[in-house]
Rosetta silent file (secondary structure, phi, psi, omega in degrees, C-alpha in Angstrom):
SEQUENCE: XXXXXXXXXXXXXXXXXXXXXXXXXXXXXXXXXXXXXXXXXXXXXXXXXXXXXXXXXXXXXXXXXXXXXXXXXXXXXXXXXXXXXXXXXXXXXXXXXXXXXXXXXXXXXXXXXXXXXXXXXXXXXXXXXXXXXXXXXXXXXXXXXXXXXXXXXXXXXXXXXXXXXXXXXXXXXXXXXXXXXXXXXXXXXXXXXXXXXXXXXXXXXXXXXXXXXXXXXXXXXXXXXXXXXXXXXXXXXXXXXXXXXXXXXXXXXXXXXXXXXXXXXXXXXXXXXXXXXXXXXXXXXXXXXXXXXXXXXXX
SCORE:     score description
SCORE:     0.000 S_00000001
   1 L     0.000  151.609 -169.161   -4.059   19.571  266.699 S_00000001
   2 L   -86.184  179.745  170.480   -4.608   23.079  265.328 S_00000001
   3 L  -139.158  124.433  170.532   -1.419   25.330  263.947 S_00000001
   4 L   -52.952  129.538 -145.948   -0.692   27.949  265.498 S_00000001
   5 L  -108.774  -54.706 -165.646   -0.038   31.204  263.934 S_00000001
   6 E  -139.176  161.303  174.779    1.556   32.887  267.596 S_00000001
   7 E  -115.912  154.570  162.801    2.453   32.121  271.079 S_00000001
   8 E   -77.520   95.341  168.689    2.418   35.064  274.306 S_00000001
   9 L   -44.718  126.359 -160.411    5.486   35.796  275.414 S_00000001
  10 L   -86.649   36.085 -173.485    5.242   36.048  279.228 S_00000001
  11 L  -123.429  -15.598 -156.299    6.478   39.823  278.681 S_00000001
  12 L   109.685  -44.370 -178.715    2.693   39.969  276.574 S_00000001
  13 L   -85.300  168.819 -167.186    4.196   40.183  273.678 S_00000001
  14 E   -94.467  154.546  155.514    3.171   37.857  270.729 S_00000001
  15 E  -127.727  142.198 -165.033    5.701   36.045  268.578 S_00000001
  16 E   -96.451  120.079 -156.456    4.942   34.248  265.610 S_00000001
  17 L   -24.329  -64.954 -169.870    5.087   30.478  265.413 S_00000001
  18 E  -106.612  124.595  172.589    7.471   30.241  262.081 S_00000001
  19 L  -130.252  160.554 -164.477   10.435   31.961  261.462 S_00000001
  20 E   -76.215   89.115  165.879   13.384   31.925  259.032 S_00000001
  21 E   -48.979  151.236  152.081   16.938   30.438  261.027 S_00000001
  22 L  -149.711   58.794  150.971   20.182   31.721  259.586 S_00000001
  23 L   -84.880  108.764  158.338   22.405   29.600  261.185 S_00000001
  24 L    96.502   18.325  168.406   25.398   28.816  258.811 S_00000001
  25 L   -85.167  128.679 -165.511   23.709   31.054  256.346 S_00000001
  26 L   -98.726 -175.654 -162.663   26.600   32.865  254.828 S_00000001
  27 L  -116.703  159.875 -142.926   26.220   36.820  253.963 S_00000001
  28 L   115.764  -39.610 -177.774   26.511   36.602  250.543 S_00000001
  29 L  -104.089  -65.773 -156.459   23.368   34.397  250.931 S_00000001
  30 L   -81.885  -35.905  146.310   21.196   35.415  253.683 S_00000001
  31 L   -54.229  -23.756 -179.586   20.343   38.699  252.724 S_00000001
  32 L   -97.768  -25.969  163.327   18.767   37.787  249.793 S_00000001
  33 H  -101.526   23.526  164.368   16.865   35.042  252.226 S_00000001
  34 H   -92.617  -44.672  167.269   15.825   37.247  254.903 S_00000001
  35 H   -39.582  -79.478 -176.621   14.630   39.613  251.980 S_00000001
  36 H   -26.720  -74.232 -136.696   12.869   36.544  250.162 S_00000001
  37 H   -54.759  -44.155 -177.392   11.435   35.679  253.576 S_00000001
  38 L   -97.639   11.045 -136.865    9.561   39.028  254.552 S_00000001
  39 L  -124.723  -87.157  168.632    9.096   39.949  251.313 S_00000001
  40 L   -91.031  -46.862 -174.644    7.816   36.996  249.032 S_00000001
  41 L   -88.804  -15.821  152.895    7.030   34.209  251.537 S_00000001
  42 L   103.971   23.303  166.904    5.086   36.691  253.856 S_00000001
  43 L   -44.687  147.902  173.764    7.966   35.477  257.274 S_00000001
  44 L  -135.348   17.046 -157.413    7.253   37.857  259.908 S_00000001
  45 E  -166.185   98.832 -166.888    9.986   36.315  262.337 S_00000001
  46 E  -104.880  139.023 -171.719   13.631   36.333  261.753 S_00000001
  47 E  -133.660  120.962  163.309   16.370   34.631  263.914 S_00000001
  48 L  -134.428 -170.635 -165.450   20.372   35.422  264.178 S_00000001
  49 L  -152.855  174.173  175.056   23.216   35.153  267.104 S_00000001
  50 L   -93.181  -41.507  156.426   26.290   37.431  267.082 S_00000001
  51 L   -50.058  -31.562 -177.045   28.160   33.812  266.456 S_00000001
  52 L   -82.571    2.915  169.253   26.814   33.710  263.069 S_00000001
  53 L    59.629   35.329 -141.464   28.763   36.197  261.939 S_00000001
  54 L  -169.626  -10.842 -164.819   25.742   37.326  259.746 S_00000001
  55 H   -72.242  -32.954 -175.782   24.164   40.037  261.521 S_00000001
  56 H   -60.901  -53.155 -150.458   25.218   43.106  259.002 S_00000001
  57 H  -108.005  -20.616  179.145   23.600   41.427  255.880 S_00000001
  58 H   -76.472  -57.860  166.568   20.677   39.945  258.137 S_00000001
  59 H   -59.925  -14.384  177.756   19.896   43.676  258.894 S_00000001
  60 H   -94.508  -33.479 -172.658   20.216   44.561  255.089 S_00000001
  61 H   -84.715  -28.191  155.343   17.921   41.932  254.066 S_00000001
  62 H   -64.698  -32.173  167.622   15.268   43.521  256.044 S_00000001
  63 H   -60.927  -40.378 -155.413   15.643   47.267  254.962 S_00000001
  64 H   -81.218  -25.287  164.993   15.607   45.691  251.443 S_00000001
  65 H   -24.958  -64.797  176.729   12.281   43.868  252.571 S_00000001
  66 L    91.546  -15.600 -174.400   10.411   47.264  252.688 S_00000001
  67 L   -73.670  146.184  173.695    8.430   45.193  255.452 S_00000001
  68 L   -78.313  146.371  160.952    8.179   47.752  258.786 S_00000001
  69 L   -48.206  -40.029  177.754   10.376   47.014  261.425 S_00000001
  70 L   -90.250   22.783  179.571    7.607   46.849  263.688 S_00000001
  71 L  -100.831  -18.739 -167.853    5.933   44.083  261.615 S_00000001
  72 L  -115.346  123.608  167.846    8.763   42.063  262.173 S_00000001
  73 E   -86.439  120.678 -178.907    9.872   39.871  265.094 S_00000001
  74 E  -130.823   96.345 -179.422   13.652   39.701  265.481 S_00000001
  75 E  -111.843  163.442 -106.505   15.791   38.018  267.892 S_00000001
  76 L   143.035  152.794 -143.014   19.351   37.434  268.015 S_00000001
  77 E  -122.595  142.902  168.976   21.811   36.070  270.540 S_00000001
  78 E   -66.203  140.807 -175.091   24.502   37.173  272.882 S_00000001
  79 L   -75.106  136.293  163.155   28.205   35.371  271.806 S_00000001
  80 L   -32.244  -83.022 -159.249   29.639   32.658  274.282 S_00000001
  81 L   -53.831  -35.782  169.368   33.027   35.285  274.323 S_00000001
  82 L   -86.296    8.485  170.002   31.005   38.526  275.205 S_00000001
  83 L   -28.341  -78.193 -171.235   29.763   37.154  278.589 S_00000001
  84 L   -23.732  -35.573 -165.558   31.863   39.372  280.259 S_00000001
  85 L  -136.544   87.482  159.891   30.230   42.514  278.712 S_00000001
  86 H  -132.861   23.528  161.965   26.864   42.623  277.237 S_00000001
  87 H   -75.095  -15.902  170.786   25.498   45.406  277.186 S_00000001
  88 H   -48.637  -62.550 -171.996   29.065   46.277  274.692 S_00000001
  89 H   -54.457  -33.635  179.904   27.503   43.021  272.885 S_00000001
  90 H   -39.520  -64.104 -157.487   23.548   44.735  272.841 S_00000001
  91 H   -51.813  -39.096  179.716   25.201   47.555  271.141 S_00000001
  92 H   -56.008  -55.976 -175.851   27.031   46.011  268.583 S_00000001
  93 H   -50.747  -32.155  170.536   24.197   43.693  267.645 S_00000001
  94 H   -88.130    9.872  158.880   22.068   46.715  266.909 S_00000001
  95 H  -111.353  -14.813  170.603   24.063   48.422  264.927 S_00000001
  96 H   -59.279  -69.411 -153.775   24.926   45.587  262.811 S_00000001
  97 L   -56.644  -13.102 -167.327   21.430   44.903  262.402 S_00000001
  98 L    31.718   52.716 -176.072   20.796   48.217  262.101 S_00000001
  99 L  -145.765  142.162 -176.318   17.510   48.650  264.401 S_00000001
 100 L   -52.887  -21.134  179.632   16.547   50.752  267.163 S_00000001
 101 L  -164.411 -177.449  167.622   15.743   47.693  269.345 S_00000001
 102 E  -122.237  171.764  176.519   15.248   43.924  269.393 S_00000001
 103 L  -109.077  -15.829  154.095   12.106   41.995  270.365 S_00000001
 104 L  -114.632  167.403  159.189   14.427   38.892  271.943 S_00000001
 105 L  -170.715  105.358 -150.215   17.672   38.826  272.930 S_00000001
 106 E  -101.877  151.194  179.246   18.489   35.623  273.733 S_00000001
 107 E  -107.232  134.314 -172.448   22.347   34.039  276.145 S_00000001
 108 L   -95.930  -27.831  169.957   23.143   31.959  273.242 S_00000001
 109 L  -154.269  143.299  149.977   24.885   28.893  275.420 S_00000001
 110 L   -62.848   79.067 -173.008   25.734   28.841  279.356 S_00000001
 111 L  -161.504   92.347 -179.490   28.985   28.323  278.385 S_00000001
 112 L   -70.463  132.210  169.935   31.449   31.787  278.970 S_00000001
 113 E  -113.596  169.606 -177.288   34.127   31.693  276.482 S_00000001
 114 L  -104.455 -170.899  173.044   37.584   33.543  276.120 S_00000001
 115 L   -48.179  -40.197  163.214   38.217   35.503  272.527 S_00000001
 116 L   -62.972   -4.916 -167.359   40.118   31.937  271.398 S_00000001
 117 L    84.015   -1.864  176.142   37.388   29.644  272.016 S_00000001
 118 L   -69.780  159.220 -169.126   38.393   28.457  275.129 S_00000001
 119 E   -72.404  140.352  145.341   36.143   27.642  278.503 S_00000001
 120 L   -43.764    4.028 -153.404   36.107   31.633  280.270 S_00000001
 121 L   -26.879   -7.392 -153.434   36.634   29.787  283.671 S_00000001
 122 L  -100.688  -14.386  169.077   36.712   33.561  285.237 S_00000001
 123 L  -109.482  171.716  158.986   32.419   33.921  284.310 S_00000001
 124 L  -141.487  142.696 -164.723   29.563   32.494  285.557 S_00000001
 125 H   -83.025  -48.891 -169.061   26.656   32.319  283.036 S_00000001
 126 H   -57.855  -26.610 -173.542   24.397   33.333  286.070 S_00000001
 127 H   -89.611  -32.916 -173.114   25.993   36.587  286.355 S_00000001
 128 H   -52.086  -46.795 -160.279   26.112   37.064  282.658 S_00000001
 129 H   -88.876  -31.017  173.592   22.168   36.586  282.427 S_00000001
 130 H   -73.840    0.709  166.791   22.068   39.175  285.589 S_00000001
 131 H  -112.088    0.730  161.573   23.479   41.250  284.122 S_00000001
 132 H   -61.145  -80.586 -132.373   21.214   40.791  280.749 S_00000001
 133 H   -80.256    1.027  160.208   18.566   41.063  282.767 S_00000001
 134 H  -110.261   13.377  153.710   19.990   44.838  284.055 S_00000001
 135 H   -73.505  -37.836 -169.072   20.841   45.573  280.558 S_00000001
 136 H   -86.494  -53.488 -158.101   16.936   45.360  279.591 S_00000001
 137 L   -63.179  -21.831  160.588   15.740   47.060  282.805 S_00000001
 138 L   -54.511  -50.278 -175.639   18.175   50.041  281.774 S_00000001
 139 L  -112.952   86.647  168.509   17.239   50.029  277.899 S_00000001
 140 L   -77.843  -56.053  133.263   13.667   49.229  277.598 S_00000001
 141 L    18.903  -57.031  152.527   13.410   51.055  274.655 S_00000001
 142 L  -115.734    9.595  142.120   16.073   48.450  272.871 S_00000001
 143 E  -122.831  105.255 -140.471   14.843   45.039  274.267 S_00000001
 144 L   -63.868  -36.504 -173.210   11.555   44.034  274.151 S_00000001
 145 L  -148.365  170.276 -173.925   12.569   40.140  276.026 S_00000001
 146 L  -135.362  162.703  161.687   15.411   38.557  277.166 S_00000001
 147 L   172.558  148.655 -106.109   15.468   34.659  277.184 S_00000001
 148 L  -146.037  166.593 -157.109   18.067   32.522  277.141 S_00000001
 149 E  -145.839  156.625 -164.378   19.371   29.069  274.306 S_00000001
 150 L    16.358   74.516  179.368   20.624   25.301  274.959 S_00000001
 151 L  -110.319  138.475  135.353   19.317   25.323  279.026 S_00000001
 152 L   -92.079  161.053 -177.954   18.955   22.387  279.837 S_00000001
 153 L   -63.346    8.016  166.507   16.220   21.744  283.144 S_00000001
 154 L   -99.510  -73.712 -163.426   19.530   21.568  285.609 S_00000001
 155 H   -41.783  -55.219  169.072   20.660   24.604  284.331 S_00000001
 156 H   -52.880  -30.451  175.682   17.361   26.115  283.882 S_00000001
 157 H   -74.540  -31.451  165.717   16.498   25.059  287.799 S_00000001
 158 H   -61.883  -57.881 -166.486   19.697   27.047  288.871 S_00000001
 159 H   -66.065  -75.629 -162.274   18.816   30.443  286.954 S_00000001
 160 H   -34.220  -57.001 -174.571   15.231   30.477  288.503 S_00000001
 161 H   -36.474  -41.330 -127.046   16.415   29.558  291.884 S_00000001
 162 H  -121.711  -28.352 -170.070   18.979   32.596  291.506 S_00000001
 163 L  -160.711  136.642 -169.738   17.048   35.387  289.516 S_00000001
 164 L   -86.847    2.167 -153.262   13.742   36.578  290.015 S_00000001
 165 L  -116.465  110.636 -162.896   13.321   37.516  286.202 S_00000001
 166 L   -98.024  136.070 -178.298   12.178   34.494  284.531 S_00000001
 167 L   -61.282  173.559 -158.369   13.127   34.097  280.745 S_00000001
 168 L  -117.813  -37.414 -177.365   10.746   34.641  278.081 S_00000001
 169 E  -154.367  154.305 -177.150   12.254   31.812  275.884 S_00000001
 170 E  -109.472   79.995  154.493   14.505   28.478  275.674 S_00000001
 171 E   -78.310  142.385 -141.512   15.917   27.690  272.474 S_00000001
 172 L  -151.634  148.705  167.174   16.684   24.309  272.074 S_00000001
 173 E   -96.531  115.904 -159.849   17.426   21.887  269.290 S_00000001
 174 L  -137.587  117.438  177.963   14.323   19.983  268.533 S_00000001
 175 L  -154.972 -167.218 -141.143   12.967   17.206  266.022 S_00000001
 176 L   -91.107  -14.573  154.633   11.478   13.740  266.215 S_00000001
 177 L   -84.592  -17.171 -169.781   15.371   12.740  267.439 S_00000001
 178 L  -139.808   46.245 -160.530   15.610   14.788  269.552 S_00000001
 179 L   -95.924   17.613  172.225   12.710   15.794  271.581 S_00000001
 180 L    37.477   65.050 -162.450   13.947   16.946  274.740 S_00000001
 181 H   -94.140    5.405  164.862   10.529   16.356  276.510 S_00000001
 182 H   -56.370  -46.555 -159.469   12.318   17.116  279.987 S_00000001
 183 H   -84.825  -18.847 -169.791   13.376   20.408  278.863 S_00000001
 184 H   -64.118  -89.395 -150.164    9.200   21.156  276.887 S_00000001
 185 H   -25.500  -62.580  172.757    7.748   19.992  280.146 S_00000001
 186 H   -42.549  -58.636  174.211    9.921   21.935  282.090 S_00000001
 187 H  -112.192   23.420  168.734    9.128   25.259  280.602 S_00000001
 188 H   -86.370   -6.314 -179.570    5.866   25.040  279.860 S_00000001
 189 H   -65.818  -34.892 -132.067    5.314   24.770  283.670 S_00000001
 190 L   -99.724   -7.404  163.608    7.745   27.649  284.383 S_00000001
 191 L   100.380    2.405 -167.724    5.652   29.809  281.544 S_00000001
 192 L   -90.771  135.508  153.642    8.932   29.930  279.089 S_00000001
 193 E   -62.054  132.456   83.445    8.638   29.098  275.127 S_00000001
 194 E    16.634  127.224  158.883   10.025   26.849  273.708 S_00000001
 195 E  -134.053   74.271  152.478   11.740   27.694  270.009 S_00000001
 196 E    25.086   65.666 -157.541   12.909   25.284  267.837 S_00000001
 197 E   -94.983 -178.317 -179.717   16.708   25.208  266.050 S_00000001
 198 L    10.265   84.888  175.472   17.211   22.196  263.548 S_00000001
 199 L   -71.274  -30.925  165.767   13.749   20.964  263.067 S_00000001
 200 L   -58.277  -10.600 -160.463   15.306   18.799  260.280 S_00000001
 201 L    93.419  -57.177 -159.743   17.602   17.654  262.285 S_00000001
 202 L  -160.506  154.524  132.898   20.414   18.364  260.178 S_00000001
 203 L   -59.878  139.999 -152.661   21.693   19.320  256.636 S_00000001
 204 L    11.225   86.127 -165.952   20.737   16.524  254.676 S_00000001
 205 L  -111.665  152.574  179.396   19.588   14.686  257.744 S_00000001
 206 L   -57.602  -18.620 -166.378   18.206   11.175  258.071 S_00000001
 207 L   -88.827   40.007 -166.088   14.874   11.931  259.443 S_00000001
 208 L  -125.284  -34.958 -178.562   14.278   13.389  255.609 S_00000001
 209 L  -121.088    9.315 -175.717   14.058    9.766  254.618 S_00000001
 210 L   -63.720  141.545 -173.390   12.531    7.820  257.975 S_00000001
 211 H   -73.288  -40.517 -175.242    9.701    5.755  257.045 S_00000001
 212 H   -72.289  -45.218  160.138    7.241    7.487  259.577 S_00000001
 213 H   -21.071  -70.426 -172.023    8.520   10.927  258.263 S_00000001
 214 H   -66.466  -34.050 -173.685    7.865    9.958  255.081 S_00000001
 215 H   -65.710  -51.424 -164.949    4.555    7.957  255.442 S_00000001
 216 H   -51.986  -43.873 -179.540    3.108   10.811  257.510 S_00000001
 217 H   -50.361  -27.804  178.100    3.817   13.244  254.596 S_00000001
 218 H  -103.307   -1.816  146.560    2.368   11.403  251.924 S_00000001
 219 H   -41.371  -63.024 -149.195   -0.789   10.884  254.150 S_00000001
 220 L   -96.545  -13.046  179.014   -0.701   15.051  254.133 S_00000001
 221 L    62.268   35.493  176.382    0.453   15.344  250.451 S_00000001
 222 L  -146.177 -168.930 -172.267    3.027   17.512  251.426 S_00000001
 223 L  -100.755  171.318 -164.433    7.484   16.624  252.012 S_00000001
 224 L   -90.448   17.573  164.793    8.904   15.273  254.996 S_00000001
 225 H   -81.189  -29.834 -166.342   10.320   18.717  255.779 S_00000001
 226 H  -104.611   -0.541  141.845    7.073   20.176  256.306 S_00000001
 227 H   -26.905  -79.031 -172.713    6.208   17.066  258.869 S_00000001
 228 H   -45.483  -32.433  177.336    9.373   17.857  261.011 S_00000001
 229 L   -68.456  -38.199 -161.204    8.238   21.411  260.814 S_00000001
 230 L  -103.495  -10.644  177.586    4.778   21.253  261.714 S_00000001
 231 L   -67.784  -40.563 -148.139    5.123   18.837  264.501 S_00000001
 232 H   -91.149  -44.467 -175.567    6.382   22.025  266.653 S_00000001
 233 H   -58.173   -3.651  166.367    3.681   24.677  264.623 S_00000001
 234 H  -107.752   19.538 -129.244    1.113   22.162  266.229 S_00000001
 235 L  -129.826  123.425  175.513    2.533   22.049  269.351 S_00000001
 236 L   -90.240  172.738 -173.077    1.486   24.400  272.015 S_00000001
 237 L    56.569   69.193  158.616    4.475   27.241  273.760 S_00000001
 238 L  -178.215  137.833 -151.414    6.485   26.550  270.867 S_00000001
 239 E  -149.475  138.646 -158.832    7.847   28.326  267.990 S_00000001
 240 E  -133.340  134.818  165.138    9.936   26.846  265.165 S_00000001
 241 L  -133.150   83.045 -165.008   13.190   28.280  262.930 S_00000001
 242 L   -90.686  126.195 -178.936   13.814   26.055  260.173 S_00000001
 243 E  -104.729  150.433 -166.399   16.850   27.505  257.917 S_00000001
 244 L  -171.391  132.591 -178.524   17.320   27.734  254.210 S_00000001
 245 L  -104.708  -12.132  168.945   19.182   30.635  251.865 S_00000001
 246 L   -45.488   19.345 -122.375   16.907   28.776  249.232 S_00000001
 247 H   -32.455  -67.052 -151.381   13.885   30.693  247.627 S_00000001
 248 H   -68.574   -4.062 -154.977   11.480   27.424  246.817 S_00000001
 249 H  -113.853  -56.870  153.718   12.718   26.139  250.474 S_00000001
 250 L   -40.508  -45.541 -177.869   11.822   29.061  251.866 S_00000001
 251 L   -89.456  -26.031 -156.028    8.623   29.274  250.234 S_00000001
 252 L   -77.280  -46.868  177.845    7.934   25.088  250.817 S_00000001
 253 L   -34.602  -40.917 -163.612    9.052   25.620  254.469 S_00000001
 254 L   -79.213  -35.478 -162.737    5.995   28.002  255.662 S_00000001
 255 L   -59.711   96.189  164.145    3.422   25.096  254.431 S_00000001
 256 L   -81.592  120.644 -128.471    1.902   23.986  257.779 S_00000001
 257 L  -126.307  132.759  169.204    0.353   20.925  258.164 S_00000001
 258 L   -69.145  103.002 -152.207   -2.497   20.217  260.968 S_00000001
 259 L  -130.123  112.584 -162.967   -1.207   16.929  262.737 S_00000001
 260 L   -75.642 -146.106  165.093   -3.189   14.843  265.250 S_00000001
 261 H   -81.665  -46.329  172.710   -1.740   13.539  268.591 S_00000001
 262 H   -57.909  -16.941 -171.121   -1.284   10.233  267.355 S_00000001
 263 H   -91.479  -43.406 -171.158    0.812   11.293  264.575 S_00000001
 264 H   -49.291  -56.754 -162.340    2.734   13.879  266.660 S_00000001
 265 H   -64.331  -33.040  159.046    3.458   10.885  269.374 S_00000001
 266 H   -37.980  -63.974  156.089    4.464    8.861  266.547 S_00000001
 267 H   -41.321  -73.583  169.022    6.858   11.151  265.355 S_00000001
 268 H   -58.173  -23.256  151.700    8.352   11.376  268.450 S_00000001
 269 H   -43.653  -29.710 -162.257    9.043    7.838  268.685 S_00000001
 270 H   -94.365   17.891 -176.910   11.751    7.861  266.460 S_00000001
 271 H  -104.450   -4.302 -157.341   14.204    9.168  268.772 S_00000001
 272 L   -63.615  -49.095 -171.953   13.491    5.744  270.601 S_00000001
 273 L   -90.631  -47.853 -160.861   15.838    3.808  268.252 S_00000001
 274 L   -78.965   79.461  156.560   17.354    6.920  266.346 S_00000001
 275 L  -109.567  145.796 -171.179   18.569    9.622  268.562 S_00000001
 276 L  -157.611  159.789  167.544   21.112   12.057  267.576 S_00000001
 277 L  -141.873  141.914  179.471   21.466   16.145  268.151 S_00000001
 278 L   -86.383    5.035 -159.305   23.411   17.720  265.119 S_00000001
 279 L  -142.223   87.975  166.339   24.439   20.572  267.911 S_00000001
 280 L   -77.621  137.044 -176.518   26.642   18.455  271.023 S_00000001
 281 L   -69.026  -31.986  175.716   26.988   21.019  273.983 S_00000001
 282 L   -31.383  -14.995 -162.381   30.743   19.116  274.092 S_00000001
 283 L   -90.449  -27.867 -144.965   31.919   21.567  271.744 S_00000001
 284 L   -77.202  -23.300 -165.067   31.403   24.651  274.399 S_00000001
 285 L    79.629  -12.226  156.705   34.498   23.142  276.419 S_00000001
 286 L   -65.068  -37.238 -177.159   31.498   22.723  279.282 S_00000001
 287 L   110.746 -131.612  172.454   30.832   19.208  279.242 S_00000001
 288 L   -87.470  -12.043 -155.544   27.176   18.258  279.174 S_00000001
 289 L    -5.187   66.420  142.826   25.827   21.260  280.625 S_00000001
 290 L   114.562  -10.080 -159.607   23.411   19.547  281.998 S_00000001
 291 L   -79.696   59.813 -154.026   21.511   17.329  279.310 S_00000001
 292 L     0.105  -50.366  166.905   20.595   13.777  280.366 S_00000001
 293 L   -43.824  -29.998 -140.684   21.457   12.224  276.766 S_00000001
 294 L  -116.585  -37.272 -162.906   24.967   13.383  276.932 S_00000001
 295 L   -56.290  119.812  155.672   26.064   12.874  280.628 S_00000001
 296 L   105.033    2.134  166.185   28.489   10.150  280.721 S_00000001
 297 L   -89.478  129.745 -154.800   29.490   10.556  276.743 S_00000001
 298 L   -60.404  127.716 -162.789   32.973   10.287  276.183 S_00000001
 299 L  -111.083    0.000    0.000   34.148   14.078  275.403 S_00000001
């Protein structure tokens, strides 16, 4: 399979297959790898949420970049708590970030929360993305796409039915444990991308040391990070954000590896005995919202 450098955003625009996560990257940290990233590793594609509590120093490590803003793909995610309001939430996020616009702007879970963490019972996620999606048609100017993060295909099957505006991307947590091929399948029909959270799996995650992980890697002369990585960078409608405050991690991360179908399929096997997601929707105070794996797991 080839590796992709970008996929077409069903807005036109292009976004480029590998980008830097900074989930649980703390500021203190993250500035200095968002810097690294556009800087020294040549990243053109940065990813934050308004949950990560990170956006202020995420926008500093790109002025300190010196890379133009319009060189850079940046998306970032409306909070669970700001349903209620988001064009308030747009606003914020851009001024943390301190840029005139975003090129995503991503509903970070269907899951409305109140300021405590508690289920919102008082939203519906459906209006919250309609009203996203009259937030962009108002500001074109500051959001290039809208597109939407842990849909599952019931959820995703509602919002189409429901809204005429179809997202431009599904971020989803995806490795060789986890390969959701309900939810690929699903939006490669429907024209959405597919991005990639925890390619690894985890922090120190098991699939680091899995004998096909590992076999495949030393076949490629390269670590079993830049397998898990490269499975998605071969993969078409899909875009990968593997995270690391690391420099040499940073730098290892970008090496993309050509992979054929047997080895991809291979890969993907391993969810057969081994399945796990480091990110249960259970947490949201939602339930399953929606994901076949989960329905019927004890909460």
């Amino acid at each position: 399979m080839p590796v992709y450098d970008y996929v077409t955003l069903n807005t036109g625009d292009k976004m480029p297959v590998y980008g830097l996560g900074t989930w649980k990257s703390k500021p203190g940290q993250v500035e200095h790898a968002v810097e690294f990233a556009l800087k020294d590793a040549g990243y053109r594609h940065i990813d934050t949420a308004a949950a990560y509590q990170n956006e202020t120093e995420v926008g500093q490590g790109i002025k300190a970049s010196k890379v133009k803003r319009e060189d850079i793909f940046l998306t970032t995610k409306l909070d669970n708590p700001d349903q209620g309001d988001p064009e308030a939430a747009l606003l914020s996020s851009l001024q943390k970030l301190d840029t005139p616009y975003l090129d995503l702007w991503l509903m970070h879970w269907p899951a409305p929360m109140t300021e405590d963490g508690e289920p919102n019972r008082n939203i519906d996620w459906l209006d919250t993305w309609k009203a996203m999606v009259n937030v962009k048609k108002l500001n074109p100017d500051k959001v290039k796409a809208i597109g939407v993060s842990n849909f599952s295909v019931e959820f995703l099957t509602r919002l189409l039915e429901n809204s005429d505006y179809v997202p431009a991307v599904n971020q989803i947590e995806l490795h060789p444990s986890c390969p959701q091929s309900d939810v690929r399948k699903f939006c490669k029909e429907k024209g959405i991308v597919v991005t990639a959270y925890s390619p690894l799996g985890s922090d120190n995650s098991p699939l680091l040391t899995n004998e096909t992980v590992v076999k495949i890697a030393e076949r490629h002369n390269v670590q079993p990070a830049n397998i898990l990585i490269s499975i998605w960078a071969n993969t078409e409608n899909t875009t990968v954000i593997p995270k690391s405050v690391t420099n040499s991690r940073i730098e290892n991360n970008k090496k993309l590896v050509s992979l054929s179908d047997e080895e991809i399929n291979e890969l993907l096997k391993i969810s057969e005995k081994h399945h796990f997601r480091a990110c249960n929707p259970e947490w949201t105070g939602w339930g399953d919202l929606g994901f076949p794996d989960r329905k019927g797991v004890k909460k």
